Coordinates of C-alpha atoms in Angstrom, one line a residue:
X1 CA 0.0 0.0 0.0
X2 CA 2.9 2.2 0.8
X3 CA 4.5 1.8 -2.3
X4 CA 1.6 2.5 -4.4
X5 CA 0.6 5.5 -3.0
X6 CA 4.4 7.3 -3.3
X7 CA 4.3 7.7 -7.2
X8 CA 0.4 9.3 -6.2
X9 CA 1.7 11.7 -4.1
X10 CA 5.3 12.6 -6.7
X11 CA 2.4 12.7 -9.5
X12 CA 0.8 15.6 -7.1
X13 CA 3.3 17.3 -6.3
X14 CA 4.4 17.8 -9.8
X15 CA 1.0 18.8 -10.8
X16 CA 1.2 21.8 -8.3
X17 CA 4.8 22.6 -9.5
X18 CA 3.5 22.9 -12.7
X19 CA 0.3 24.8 -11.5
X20 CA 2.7 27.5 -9.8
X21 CA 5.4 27.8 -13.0
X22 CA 2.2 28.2 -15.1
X23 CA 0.6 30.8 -13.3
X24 CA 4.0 32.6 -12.7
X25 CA 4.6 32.4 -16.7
X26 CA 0.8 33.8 -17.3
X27 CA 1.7 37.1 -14.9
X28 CA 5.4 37.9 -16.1
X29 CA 4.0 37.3 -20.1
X30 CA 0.7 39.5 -19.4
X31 CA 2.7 41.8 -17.5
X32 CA 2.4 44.4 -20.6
X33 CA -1.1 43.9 -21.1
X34 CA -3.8 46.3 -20.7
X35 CA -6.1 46.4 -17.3
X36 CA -9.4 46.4 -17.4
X37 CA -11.4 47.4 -14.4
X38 CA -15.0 48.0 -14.0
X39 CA -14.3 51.3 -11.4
X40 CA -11.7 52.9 -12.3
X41 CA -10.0 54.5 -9.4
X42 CA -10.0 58.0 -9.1
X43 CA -9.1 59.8 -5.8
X44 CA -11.8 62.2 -4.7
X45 CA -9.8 63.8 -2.0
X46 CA -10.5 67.2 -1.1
X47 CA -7.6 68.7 1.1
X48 CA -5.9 71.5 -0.7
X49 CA -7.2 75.3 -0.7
X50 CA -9.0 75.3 2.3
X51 CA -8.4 78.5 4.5
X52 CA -9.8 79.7 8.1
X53 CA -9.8 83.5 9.8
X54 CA -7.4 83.5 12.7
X55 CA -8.1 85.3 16.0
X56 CA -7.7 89.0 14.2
X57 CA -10.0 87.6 11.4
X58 CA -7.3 87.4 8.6
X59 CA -7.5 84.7 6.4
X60 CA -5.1 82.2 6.4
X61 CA -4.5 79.6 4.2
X62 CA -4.3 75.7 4.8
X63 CA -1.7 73.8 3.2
X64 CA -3.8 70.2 3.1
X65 CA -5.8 68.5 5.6
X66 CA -5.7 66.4 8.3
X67 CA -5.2 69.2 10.6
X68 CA -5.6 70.5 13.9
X69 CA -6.0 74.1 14.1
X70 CA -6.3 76.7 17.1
X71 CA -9.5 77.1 18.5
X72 CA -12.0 79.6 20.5
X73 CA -14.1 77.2 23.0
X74 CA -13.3 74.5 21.3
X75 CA -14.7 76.0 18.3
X76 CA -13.2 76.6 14.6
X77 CA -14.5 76.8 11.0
X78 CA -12.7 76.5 7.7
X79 CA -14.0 77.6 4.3
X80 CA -13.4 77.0 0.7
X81 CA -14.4 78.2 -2.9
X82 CA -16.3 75.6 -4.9
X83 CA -17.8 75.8 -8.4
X84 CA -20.6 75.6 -9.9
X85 CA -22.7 72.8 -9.2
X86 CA -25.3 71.3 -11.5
X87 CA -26.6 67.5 -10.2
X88 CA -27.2 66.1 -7.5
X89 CA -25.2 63.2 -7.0
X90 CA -21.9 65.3 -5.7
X91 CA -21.4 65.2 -2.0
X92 CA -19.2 65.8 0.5
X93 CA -17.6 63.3 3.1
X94 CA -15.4 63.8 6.1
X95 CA -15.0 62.0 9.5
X96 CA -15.5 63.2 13.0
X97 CA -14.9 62.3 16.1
X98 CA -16.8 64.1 19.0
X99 CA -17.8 67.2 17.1
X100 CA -20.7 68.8 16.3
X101 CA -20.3 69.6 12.7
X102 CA -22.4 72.3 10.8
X103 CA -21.9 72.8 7.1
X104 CA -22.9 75.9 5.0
X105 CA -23.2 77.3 1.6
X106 CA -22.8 80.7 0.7
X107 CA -23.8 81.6 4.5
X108 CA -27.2 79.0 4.5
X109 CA -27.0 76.2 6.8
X110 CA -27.6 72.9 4.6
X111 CA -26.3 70.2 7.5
X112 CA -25.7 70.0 10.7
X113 CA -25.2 67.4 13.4
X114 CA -25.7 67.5 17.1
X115 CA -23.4 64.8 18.9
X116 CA -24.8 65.6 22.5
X117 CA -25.8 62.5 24.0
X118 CA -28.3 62.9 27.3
X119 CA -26.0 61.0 29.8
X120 CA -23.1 62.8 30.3
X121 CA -20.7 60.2 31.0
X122 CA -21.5 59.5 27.5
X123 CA -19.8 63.0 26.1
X124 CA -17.1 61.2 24.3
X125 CA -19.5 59.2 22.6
X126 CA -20.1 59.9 18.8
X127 CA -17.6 59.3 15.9
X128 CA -19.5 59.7 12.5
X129 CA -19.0 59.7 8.6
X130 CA -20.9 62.8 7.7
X131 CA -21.9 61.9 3.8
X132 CA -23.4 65.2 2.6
X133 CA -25.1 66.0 -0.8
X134 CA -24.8 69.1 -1.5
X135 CA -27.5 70.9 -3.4
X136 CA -27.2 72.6 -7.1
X137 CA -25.5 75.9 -7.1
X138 CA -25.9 78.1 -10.1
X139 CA -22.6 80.0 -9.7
X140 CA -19.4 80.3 -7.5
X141 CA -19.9 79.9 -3.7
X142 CA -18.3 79.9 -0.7
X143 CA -18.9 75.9 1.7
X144 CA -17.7 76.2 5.0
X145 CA -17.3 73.7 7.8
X146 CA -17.7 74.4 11.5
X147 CA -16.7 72.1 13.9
X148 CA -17.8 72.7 17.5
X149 CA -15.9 69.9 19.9
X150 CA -17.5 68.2 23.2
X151 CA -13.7 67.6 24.4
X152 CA -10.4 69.3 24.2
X153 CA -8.8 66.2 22.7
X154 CA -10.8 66.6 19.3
X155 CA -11.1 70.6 19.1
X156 CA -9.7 72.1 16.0
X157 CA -9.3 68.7 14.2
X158 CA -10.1 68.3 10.3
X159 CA -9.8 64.6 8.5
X160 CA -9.4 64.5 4.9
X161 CA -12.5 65.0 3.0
X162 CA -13.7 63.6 0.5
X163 CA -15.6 65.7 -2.3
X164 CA -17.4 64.6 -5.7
X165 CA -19.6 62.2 -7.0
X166 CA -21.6 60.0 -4.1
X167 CA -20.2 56.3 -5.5
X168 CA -16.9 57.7 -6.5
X169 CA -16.7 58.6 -3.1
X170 CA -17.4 55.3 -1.1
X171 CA -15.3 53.7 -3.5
X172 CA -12.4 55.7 -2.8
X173 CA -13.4 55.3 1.3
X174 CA -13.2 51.8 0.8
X175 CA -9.8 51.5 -1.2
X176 CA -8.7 54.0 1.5
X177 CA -9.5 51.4 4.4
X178 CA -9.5 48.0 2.7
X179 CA -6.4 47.2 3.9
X180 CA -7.5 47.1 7.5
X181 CA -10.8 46.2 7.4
X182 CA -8.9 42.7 5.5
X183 CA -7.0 42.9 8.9
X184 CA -9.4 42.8 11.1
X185 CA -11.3 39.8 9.2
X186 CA -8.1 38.1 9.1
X187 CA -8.1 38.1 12.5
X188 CA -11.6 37.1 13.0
X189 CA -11.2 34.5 11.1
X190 CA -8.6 33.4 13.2
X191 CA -9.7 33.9 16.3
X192 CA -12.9 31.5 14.9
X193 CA -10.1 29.0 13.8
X194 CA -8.4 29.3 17.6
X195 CA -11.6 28.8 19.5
X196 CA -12.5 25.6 17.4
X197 CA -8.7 24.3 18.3
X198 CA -9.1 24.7 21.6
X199 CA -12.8 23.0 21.8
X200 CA -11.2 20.0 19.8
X201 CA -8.0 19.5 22.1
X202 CA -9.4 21.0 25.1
X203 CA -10.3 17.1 26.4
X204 CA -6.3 16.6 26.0
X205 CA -5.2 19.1 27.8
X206 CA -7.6 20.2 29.9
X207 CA -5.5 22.4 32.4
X208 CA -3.7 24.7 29.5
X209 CA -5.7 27.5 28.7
X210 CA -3.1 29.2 26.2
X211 CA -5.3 28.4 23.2
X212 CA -8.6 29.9 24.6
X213 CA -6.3 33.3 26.0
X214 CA -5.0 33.7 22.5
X215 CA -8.3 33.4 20.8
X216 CA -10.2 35.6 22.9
X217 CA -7.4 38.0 22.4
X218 CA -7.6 37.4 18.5
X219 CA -11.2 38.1 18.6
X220 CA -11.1 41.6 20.8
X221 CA -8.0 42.8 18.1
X222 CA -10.0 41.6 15.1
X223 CA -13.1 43.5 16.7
X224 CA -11.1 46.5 17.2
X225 CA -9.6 46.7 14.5
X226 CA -12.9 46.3 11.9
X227 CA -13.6 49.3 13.6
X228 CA -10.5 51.2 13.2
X229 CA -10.7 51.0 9.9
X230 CA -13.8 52.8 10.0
X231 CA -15.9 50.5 7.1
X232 CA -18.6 49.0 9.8
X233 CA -20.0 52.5 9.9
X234 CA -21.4 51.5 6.2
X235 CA -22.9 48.0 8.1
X236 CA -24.0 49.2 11.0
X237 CA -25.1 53.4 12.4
X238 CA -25.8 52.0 15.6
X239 CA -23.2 54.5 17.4
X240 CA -23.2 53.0 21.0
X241 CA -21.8 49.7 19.6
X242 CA -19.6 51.3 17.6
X243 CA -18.2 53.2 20.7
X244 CA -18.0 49.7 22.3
X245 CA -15.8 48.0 19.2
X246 CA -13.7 50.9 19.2
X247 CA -13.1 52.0 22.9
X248 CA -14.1 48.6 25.0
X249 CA -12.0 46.5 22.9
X250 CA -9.0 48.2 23.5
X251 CA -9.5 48.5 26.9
X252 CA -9.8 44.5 27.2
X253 CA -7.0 43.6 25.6
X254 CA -4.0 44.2 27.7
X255 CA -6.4 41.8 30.1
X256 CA -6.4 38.9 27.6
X257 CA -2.5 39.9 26.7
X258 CA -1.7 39.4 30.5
X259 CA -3.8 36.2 30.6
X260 CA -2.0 34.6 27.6
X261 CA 1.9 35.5 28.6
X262 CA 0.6 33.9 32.2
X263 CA -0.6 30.6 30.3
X264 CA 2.6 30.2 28.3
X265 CA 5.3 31.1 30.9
X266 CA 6.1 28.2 33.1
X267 CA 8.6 29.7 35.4
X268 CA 6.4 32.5 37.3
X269 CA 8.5 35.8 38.3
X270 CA 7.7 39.0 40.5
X271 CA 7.5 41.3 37.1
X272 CA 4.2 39.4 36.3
X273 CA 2.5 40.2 39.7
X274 CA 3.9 44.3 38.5
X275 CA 2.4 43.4 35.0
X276 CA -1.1 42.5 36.4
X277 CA -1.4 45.5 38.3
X278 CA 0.0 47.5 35.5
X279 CA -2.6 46.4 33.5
X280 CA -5.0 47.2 36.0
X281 CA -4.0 50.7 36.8
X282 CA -4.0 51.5 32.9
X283 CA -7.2 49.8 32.2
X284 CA -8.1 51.9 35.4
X285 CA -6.9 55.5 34.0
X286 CA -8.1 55.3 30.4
X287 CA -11.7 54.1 31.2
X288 CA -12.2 56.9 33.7
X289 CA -10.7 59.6 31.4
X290 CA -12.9 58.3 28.1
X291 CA -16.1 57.8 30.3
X292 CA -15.9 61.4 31.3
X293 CA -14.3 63.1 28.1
X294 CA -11.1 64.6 29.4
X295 CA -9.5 62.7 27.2
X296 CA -10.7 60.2 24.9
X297 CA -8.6 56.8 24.2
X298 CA -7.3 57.9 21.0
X299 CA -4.9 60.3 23.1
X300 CA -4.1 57.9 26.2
X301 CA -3.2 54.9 23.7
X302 CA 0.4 55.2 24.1
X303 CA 0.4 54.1 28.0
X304 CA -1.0 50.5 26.4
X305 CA 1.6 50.7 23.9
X306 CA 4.4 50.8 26.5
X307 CA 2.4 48.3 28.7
X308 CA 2.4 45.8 25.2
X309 CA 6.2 46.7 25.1
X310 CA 7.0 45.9 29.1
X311 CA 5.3 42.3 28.3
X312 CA 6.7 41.8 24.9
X313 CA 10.0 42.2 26.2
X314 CA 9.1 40.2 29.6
X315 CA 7.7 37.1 27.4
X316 CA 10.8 37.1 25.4
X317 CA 13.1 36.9 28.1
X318 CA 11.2 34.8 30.0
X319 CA 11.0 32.6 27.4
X320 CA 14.4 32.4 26.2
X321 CA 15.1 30.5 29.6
X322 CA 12.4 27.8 29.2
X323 CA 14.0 24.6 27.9
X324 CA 11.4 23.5 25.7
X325 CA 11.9 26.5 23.7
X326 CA 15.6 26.6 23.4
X327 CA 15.5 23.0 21.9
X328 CA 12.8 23.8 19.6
X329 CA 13.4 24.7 15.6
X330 CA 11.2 27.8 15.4
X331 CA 13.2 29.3 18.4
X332 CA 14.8 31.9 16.1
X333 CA 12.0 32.9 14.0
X334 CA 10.0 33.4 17.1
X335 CA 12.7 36.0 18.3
X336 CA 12.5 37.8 15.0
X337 CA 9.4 38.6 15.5
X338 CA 9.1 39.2 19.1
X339 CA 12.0 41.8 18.4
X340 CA 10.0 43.3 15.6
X341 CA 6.8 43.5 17.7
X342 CA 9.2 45.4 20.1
X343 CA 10.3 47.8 18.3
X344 CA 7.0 48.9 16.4
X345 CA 5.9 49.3 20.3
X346 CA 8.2 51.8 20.7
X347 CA 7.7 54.0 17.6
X348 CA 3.7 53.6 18.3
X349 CA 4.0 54.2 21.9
X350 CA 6.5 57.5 21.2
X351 CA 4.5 58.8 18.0
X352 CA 7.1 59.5 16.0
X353 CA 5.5 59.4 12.8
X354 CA 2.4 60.8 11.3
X355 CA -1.2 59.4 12.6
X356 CA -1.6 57.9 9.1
X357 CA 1.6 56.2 9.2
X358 CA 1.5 55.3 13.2
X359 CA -2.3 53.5 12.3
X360 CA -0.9 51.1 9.5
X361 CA 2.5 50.2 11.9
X362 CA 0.0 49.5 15.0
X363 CA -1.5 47.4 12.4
X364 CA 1.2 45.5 11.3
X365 CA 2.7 45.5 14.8
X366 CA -0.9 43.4 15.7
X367 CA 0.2 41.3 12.9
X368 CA 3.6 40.6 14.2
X369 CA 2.4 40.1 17.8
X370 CA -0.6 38.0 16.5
X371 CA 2.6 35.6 14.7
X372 CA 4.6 35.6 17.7
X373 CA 1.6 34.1 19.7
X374 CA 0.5 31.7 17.5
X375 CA 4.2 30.3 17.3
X376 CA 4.1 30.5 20.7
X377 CA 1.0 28.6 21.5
X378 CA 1.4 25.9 18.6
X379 CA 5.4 24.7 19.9
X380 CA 3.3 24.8 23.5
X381 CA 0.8 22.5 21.8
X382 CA 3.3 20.2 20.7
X383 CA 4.9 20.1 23.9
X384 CA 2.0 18.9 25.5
X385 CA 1.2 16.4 22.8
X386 CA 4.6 14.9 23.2
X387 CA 4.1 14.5 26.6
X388 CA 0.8 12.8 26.1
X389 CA 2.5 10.6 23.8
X390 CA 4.9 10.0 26.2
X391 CA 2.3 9.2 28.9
X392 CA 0.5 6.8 26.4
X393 CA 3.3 4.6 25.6
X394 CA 3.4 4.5 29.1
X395 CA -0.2 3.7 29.7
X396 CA 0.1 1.2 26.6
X397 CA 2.7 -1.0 28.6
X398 CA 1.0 -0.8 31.8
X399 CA -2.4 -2.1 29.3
X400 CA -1.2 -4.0 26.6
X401 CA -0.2 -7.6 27.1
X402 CA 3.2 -7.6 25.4
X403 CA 3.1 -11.0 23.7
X404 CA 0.1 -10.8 22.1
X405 CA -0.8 -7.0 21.2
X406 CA -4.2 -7.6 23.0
X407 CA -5.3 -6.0 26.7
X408 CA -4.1 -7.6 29.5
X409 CA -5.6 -8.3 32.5
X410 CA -4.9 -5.4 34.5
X411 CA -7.4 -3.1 31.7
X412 CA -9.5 -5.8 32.5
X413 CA -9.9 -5.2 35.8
X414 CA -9.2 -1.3 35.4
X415 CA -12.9 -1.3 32.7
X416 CA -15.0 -2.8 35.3
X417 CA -13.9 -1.9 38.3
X418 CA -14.4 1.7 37.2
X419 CA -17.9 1.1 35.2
X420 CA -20.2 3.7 35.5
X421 CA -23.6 3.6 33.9
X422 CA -24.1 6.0 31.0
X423 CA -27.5 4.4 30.1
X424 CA -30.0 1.8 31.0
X425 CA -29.9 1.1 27.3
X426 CA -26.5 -0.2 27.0
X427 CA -26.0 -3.7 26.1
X428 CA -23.1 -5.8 26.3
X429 CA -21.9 -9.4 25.1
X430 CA -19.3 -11.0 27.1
X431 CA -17.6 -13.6 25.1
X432 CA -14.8 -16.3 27.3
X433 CA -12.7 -18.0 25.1
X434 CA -10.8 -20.5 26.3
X435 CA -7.4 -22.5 24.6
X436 CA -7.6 -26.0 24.4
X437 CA -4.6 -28.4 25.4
X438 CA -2.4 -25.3 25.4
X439 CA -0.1 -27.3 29.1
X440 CA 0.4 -30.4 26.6
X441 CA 1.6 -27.7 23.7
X442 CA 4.1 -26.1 26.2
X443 CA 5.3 -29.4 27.8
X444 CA 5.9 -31.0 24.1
X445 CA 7.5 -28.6 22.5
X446 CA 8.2 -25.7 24.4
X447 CA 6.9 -22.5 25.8
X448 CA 8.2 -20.4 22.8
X449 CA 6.0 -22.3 20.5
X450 CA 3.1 -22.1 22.6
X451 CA 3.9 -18.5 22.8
X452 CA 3.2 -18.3 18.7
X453 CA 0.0 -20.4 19.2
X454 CA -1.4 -18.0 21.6
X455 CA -0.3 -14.9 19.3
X456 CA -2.2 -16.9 16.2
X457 CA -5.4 -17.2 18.3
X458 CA -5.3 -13.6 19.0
X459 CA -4.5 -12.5 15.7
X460 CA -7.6 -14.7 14.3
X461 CA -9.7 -13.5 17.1
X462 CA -8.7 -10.1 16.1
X463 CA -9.5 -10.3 12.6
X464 CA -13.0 -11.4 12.8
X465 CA -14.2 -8.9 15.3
X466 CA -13.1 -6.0 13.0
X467 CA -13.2 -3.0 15.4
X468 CA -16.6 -4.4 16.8
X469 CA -15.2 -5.2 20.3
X470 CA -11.4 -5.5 22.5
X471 CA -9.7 -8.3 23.1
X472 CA -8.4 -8.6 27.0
X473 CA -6.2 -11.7 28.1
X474 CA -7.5 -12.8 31.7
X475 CA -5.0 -15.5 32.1
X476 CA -2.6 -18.0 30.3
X477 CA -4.9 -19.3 27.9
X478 CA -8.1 -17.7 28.6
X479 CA -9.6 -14.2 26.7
X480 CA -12.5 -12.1 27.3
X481 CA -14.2 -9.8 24.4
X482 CA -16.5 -7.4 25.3
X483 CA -18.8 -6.1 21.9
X484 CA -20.9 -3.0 22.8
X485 CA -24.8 -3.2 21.3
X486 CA -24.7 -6.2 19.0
X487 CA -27.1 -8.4 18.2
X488 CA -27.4 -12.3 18.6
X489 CA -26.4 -13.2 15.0
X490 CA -23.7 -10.4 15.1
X491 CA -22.3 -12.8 17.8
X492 CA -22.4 -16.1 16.7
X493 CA -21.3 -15.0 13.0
X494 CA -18.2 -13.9 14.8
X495 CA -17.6 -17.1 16.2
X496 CA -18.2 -18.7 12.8
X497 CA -15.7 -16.6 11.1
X498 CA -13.6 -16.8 14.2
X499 CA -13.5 -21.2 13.7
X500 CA -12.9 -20.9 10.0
X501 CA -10.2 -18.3 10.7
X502 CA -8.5 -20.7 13.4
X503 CA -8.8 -23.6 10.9
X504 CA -7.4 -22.0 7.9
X505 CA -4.7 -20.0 10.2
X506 CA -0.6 -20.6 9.0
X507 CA 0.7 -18.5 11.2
X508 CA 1.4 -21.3 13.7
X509 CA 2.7 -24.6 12.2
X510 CA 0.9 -26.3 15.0
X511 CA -3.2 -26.6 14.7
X512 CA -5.1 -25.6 17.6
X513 CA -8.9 -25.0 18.9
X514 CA -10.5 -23.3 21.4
X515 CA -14.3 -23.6 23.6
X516 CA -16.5 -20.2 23.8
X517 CA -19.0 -19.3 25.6
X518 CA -20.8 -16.0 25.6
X519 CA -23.6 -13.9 27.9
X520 CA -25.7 -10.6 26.8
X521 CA -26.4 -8.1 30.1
X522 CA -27.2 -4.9 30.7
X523 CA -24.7 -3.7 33.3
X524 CA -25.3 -1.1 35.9
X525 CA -22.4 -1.7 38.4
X526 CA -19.2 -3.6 38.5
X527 CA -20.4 -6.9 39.5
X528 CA -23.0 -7.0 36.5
X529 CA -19.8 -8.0 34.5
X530 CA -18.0 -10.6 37.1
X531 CA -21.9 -12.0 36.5
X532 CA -21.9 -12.5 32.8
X533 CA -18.4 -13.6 33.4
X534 CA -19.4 -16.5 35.6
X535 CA -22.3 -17.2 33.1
X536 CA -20.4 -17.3 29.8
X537 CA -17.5 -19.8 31.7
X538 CA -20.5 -21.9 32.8
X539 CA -21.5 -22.1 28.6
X540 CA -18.3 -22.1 27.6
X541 CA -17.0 -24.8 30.0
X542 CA -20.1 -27.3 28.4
X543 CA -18.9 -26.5 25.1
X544 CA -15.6 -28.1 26.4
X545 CA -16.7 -30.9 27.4
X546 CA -18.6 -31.8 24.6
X547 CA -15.1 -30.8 22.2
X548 CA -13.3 -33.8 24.9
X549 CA -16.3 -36.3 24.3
X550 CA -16.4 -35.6 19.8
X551 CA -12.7 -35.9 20.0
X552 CA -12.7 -39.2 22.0

């Protein structure tokens, strides 16, 4: 069977081979070709020629948004020339967070929205796409944006906005964020993939809980980070879940972070009693300061940066002192990208770079961390399979009768013992076998050969049952098989097949027989099965006898 299946499996592998040349051939080949594209892609971004009046009411001029400009209670307003305007498809698109945001046209208020939630723990609340169409204009006009803050964190700010035709413009949102909305599924989809793992091995090992950390962690990053790219807004306008994926999620991470780095580190230390109440006192501090608006997450994000930087650098050292990671092959690729996640910390945490920029590096930065972990958790997962192994072979020589391949008497004993009623519907059949005139085999010609015979029997025995019961050796010559909810003629063609299989065996030059008896029950305690026992010796001792009297 072996051999057969190798030229299979070359035959595949050269068929993907070939799959892969051909497909690199089609790309470098077509590379001059034209594209074709249903949308074609057309920035509608809006940024240049805006201007604003300063605090002596001069006008001056704004070299291209995002920006953040000064402010008089919180309030600012920026303006700019616009054409004529003849249909009524062209809109225009910008995001803001905690603002109240009127528009106007030529002086004439054509949008406006009120952020102002009732509860006022809730100030920080509202973070909106505001998707205006703007109505014809005959002639050139003045559009002017006012922005009106509920915290001191947001006051002045502008986001890039978007201006032209209504589909143009979600399409060129979309390209704009597709990247990490694709992140953030990536990671849902993985943290789906990492909760299934863990409910499949879970029963192996019940008492490491690395697997569920890591994919409740992968599940609040993928969360937050469908949010942060800002696309559900198109799924969903319910803002008070939105606030939740984009404030809540954050805030529970650094919890799952500290769970996970507990679950993989074996040797405990005093840093990850500081860690936990790091965490704590961060979690703590940014909750209280979003809840009541002095400053919203967005702002206070670098203290979790720093705290993701602390334990990235804790794990790795910690972990570079655990045996079973210093023998292990991925040990190097695993500190690549621990020190990669470490250093994207850093940048993130001091802001060196612009808030475009710093968003795609925290991005990738998840993605590195997310790598790390998963190494992480699947060289932990094969530690603990290895050990299981280990344990088996263990348990399999405690089990296994060595000379035959079959259970021995202790597993025996260990089954029933240890029975516990599942159901009052479960039937068993108790079959005794018993060797005939193996002492005389033994005596003649030796307990090796008699060793052969009783491997032959078991082999046979083994055979016809076909995975419909085990096989225990109870003594020298005497075997027990236990089938679970068979009938009658299940049973005796079994012991057909079984005689046929005995007479017809070469295995052992030597021809040999043996007397059966076997007992349905219903067990409900331990004893139900020393019963059938007793019962099933009784039949099979008569079928003995009667063997003794045919022969003589």
């Amino acid at each position: 069977m072996k051999e057969s299946s190798e030229p299979k499996l070359i035959a595949l592998h050269l068929i993907i081979i070939a799959l892969l040349f051909t497909g690199v051939y089609v790309v470098l080949t077509g590379h001059g070709s034209k594209d074709f594209r249903l949308i074609n892609y057309e920035p509608k971004f809006f940024n240049e020629g805006w201007y604003y009046e300063d605090s002596n009411g001069n006008k001056s001029e704004i070299s291209s948004l995002p920006v953040r400009l000064p402010t008089k209670e919180r309030k600012t307003r920026i303006s700019h020339k616009i054409g004529p305007i003849t249909d009524n498809h062209t809109v225009i698109c910008f995001y803001s967070q905690h603002q109240n945001v009127t528009i106007r046209v030529n002086g004439e208020v054509i949008y406006t929205y009120d952020t102002r939630a009732k509860q006022k723990s809730l100030i920080s609340y509202r973070a909106v796409y505001n998707f205006v169409h703007l109505p014809q204009i005959p002639g050139d006009s003045v559009i002017s944006i006012e922005t009106d803050a509920l915290i001191q964190s947001t006051a002045g700010e502008y986001a890039q906005i978007y201006f032209g035709d209504s589909s143009q413009v979600l399409y060129s949102i979309v390209i704009d964020h597709i990247a990490n909305f694709l992140l953030g599924v990536m990671f849902f989809v993985g943290s789906v993939f990492l909760f299934g793992t863990n409910y499949l091995f879970s029963r192996v090992s019940i008492n490491d809980k690395s697997l569920l950390h890591l994919a409740f962690l992968t599940l609040t990053i993928s969360l937050w980070q469908l949010d942060d790219s800002t696309l559900l807004f198109f799924f969903t306008g319910n803002l008070p879940f939105l606030w939740c994926m984009k404030y809540l999620t954050q805030l529970i991470m650094p919890i799952f972070t500290y769970l996970f780095i507990k679950s993989i580190i074996i040797r405990k230390t005093k840093f990850l009693n500081f860690l936990f109440w790091g965490t704590v006192t961060v979690i703590f501090l940014q909750f209280t300061l979003q809840i009541t608006g002095i400053r919203h997450l967005t702002n206070t994000i670098f203290i979790s940066h720093l705290l993701y930087f602390f334990s990235a650098t804790y794990t790795l050292i910690s972990l570079l002192k655990e045996e079973w990671l210093k023998k292990s092959i991925l040990k190097y690729l695993f500190i690549l990208s621990m020190l990669a996640s470490i250093v994207i910390f850093i940048i993130t945490a001091l802001s060196l770079f612009n808030n475009l920029f710093f968003s795609s590096l925290m991005s990738f930065g998840l993605a590195f961390v997310f790598f790390s972990m998963i190494l992480l958790t699947y060289q932990k997962q094969l530690n603990i399979f290895e050990a299981i192994k280990e344990a088996e072979t263990y348990k399999k020589l405690a089990f296994v009768d060595i000379a035959t391949g079959v259970y021995n008497k202790t597993a025996w004993y260990t089954l029933t013992d240890n029975y516990k009623s599942i159901s009052s519907a479960e039937k068993y059949c108790l079959i005794l076998f018993d060797m005939n005139n193996l002492k005389k085999v033994n005596d003649k010609y030796g307990h090796l050969t008699g060793d052969k015979m009783i491997k032959a029997f078991c082999d046979c025995l083994t055979r016809v049952l076909e995975g419909m019961g085990a096989v225990y050796r109870i003594g020298g010559d005497e075997f027990v098989t236990l089938c679970k909810n068979v009938r009658k003629e299940n049973v005796e063609k079994i012991l057909r097949d079984f005689d046929e299989a005995v007479k017809n065996q070469e295995e052992c030059e030597y021809k040999f027989s043996a007397a059966y008896g076997y007992e349905f029950f219903t067990p409900s305690v331990p004893a139900d099965f020393q019963n059938a026992l007793k019962k099933a010796d009784e039949k099979m001792y008569s079928q003995k006898v009667e063997m003794k009297l045919a022969r003589s």
